[in-house]
XYZ file of C-alpha atoms in Angstrom:
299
model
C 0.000 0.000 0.000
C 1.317 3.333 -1.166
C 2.003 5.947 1.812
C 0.724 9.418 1.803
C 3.742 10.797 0.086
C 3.678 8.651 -3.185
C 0.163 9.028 -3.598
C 0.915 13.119 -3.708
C 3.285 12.548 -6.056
C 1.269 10.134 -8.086
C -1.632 13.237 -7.993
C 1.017 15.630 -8.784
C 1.971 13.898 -12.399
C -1.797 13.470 -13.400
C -3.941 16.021 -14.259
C -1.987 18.629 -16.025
C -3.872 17.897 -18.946
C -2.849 16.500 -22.328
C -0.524 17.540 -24.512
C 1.698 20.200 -24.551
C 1.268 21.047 -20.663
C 2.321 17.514 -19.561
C 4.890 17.546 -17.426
C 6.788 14.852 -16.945
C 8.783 12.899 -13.985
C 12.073 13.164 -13.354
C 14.638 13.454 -14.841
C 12.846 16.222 -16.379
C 13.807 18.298 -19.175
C 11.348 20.719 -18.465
C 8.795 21.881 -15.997
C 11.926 21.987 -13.773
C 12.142 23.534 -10.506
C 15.882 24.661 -9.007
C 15.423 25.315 -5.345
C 18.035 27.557 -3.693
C 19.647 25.895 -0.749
C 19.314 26.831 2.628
C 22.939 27.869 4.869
C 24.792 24.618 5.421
C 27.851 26.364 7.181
C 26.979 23.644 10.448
C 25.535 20.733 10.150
C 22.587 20.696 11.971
C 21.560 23.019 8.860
C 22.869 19.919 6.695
C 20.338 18.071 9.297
C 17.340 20.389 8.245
C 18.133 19.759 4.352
C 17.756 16.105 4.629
C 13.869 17.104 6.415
C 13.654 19.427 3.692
C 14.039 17.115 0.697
C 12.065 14.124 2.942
C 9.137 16.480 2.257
C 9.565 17.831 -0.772
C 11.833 15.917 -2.809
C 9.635 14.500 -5.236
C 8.726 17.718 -6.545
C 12.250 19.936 -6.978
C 15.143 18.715 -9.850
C 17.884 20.696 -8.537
C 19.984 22.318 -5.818
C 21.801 25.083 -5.871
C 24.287 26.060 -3.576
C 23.880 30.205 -3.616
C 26.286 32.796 -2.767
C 29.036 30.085 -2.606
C 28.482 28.787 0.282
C 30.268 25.805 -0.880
C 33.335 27.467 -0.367
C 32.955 27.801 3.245
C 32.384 24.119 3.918
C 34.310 20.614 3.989
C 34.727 18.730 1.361
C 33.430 16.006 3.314
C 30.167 17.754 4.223
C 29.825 18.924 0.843
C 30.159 15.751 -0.714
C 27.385 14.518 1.828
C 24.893 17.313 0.507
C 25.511 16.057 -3.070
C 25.162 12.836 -2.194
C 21.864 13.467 -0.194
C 20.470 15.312 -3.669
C 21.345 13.032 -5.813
C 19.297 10.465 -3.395
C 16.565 12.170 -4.241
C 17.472 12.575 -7.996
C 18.204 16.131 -7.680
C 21.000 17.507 -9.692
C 23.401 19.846 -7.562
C 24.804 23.283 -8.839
C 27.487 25.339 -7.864
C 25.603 28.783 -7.821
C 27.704 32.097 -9.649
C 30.848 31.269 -7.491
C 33.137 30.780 -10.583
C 34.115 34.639 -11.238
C 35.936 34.506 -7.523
C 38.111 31.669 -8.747
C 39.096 33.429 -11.875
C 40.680 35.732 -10.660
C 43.389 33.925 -9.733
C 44.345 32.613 -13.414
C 42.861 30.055 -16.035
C 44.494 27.084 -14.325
C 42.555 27.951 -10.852
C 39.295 27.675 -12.621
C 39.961 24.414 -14.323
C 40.931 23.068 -10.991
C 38.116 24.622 -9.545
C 35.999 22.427 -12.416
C 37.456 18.994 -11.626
C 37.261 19.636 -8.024
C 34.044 20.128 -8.211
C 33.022 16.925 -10.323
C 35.061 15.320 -7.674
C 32.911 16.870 -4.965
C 29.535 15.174 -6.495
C 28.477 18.814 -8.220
C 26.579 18.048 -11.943
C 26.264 21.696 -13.080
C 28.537 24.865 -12.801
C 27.324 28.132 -13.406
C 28.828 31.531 -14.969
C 27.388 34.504 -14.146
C 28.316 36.160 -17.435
C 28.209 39.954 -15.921
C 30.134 39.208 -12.757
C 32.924 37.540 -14.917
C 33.277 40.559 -16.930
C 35.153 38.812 -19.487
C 34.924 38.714 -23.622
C 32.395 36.453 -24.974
C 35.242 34.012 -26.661
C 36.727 33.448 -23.136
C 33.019 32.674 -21.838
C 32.647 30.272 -24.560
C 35.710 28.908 -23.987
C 35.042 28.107 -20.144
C 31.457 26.750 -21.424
C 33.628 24.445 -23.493
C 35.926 23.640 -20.608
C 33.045 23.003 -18.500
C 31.530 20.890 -21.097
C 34.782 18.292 -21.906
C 34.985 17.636 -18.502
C 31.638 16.117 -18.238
C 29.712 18.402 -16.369
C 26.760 20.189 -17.376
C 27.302 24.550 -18.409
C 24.821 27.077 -17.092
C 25.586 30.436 -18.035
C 23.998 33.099 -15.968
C 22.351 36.762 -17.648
C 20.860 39.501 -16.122
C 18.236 41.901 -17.589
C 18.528 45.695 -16.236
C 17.201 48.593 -17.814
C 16.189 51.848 -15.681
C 13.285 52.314 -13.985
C 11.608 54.568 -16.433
C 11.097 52.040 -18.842
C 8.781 50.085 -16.315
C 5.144 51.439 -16.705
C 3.325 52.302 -13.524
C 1.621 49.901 -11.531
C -2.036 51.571 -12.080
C -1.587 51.682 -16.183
C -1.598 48.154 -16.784
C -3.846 44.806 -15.830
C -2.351 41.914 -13.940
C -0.068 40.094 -16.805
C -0.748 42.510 -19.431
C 1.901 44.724 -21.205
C 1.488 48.765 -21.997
C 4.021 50.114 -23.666
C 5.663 52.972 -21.953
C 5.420 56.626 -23.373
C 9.413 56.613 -23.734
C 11.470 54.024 -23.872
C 15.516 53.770 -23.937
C 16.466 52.448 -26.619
C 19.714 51.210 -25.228
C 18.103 48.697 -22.908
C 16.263 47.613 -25.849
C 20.003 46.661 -27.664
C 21.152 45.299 -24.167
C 18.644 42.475 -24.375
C 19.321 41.648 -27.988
C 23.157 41.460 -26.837
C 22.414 39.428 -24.187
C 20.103 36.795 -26.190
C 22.682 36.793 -29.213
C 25.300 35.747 -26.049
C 23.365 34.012 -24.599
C 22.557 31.452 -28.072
C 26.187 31.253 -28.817
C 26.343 29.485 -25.106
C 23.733 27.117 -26.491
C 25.787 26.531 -29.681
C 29.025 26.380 -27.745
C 27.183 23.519 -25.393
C 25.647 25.170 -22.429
C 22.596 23.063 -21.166
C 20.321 26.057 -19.726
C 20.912 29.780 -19.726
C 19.858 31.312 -16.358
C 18.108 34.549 -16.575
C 18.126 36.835 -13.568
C 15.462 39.225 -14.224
C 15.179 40.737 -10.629
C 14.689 44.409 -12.501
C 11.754 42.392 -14.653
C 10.634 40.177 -12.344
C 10.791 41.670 -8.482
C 7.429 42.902 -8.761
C 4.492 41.365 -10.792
C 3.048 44.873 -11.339
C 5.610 46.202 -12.983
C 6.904 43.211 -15.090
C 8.163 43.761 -18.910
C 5.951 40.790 -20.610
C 7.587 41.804 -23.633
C 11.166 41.206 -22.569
C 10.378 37.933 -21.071
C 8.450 36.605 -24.222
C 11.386 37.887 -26.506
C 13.839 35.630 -24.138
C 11.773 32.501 -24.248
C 10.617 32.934 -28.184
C 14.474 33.315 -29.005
C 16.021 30.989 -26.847
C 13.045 28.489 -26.036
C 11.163 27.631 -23.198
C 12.973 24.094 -22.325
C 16.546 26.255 -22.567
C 15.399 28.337 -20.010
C 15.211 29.130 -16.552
C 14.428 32.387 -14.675
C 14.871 33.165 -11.160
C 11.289 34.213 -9.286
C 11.983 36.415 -6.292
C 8.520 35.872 -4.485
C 4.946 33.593 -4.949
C 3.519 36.422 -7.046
C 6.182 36.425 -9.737
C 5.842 32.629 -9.933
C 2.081 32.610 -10.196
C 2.921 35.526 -12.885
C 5.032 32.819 -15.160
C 2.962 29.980 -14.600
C 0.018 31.366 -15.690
C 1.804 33.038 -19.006
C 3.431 29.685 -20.101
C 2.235 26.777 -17.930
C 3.683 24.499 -15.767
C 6.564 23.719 -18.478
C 8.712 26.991 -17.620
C 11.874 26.278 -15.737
C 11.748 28.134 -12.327
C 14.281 28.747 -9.672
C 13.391 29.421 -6.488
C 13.729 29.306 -2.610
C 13.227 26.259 -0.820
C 10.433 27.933 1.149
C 8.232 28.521 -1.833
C 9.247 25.222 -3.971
C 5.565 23.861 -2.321
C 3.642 26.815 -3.486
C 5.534 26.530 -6.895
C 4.354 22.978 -7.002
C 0.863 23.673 -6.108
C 0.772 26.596 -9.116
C 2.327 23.720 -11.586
C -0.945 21.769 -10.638
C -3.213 24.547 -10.912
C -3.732 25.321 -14.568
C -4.728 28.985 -14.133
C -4.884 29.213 -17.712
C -8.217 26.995 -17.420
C -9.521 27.881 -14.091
C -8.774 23.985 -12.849
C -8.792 22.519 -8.916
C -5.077 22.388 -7.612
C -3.984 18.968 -6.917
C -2.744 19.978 -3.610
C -5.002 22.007 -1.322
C -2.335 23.578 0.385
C 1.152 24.726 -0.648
C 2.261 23.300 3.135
C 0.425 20.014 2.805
C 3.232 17.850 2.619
C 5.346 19.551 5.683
C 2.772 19.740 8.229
C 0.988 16.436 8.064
C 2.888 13.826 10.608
C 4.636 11.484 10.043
């Protein structure tokens, strides 16, 4: 007999409807959800992981290790994180740590890369505007990345000044009104940073990361149009775009369904989850009643 938890998780993969909007299990190639990784400087945080992903395993395909935390910690209680994840058939990323290692010379960073493939880690990312570096040298570490059997995940970020964001009481939840003046510059900045952005996918990059925190920190004020330029050029499985609260993530789901590739704090991956079942597109019943469902009932 199937316990509470598998018959969630047998709910969660039905009912998305047919088609297009199915998403699948994991390993998925879409649909995927990156959760950010709480501190795990001691381990009785490590402790509180391995609760986490009891709970809510099942529904997150990655873990990313943010603001390099990674570098603050044991090998040996890193390689115990990984190994946890991959338990749980999570894949593990580094989070934009690379630029700090850098620094230090060419050699560092391809040490840096086997190290971490020795440490359990399956994707590294760049953040291409902290590395401040010419696109053939961020090909070439994609490449690097790449021949040593790890997975590339290049990281972009869309900024554009504040005037270019149209007030909160001009537009309708979702919808886009074009601005009265617009800088053109910002404009060319996001065609620069897709054209990069698709030679990373030609030079073997597996995802391109897109933080959008100027698009995307409040669902009022979001540039539809930017976003739907960075997913028609690039495509929606190539991907991913941080969220920085519910709202924003209930603002994607709703625009493209539970296929878009999210990345998001462990604290809202449940939410997330419950908005993947919940085709608000079509007005259906969420699978799970409550976003906290599968942490508060007992054991």
């Amino acid at each position: 007999m199937r316990g509470w938890r598998e018959e969630l998780v047998a709910l969660s993969l039905q009912g998305h409807g047919d088609g297009d909007d199915d998403r699948p299990e994991k390993p998925r190639r879409y649909g995927v959800t990156e959760m950010r990784s709480p501190d795990y400087s001691f381990r009785p945080a490590h402790l509180a992981l391995q609760e986490i992903l009891e709970s809510i395993g099942p529904f997150v395909d990655g873990l990313k290790f943010s603001g390099g935390s990674h570098s603050l910690m044991g090998k040996e209680l890193i390689r115990e994180v990984t190994d946890l994840a991959h338990k749980h058939e999570m894949y593990v990323s580094t989070g934009d740590w690379a630029e700090h290692l850098l620094r230090r010379g060419p050699s560092s960073f391809k040490q840096y890369v086997e190290e971490c493939k020795e440490l359990g880690f399956d994707t590294i990312e760049l953040n291409a505007g902290s590395l401040k570096l010419p696109e053939e040298a961020i090909l070439r570490l994609v490449r690097l990345i790449k021949s040593s059997g790890l997975r590339a995940k290049p990281l972009f970020s869309v900024k554009f000044d504040s005037s270019d964001i149209p007030a909160s009481g001009d537009r309708a939840f979702g919808a886009y009104i074009a601005p009265v003046k617009q800088s053109s510059e910002r404009v060319e900045d996001v065609d620069l940073l897709i054209r990069r952005a698709e030679r990373c996918l030609e030079a073997g990059a597996d995802m391109i990361m897109i933080d959008a925190d100027d698009v995307c920190q409040h669902t009022d004020s979001l540039r539809a149009d930017i976003v739907a330029k960075i997913v028609g050029r690039l495509g929606l499985e190539k991907t991913m775009f941080e969220t920085s609260n519910a709202n924003t993530s209930e603002w994607f789901v709703k625009r493209y369904g539970p296929r878009v590739n999210l990345f998001a704090d462990h604290s809202e991956v449940m939410n997330l989850e419950r908005l993947r079942g919940f085709d608000t597109r079509r007005g259906s019943r969420p699978l799970l009643t409550s976003p906290f469902f599968l942490v508060r009932r007992p054991f």
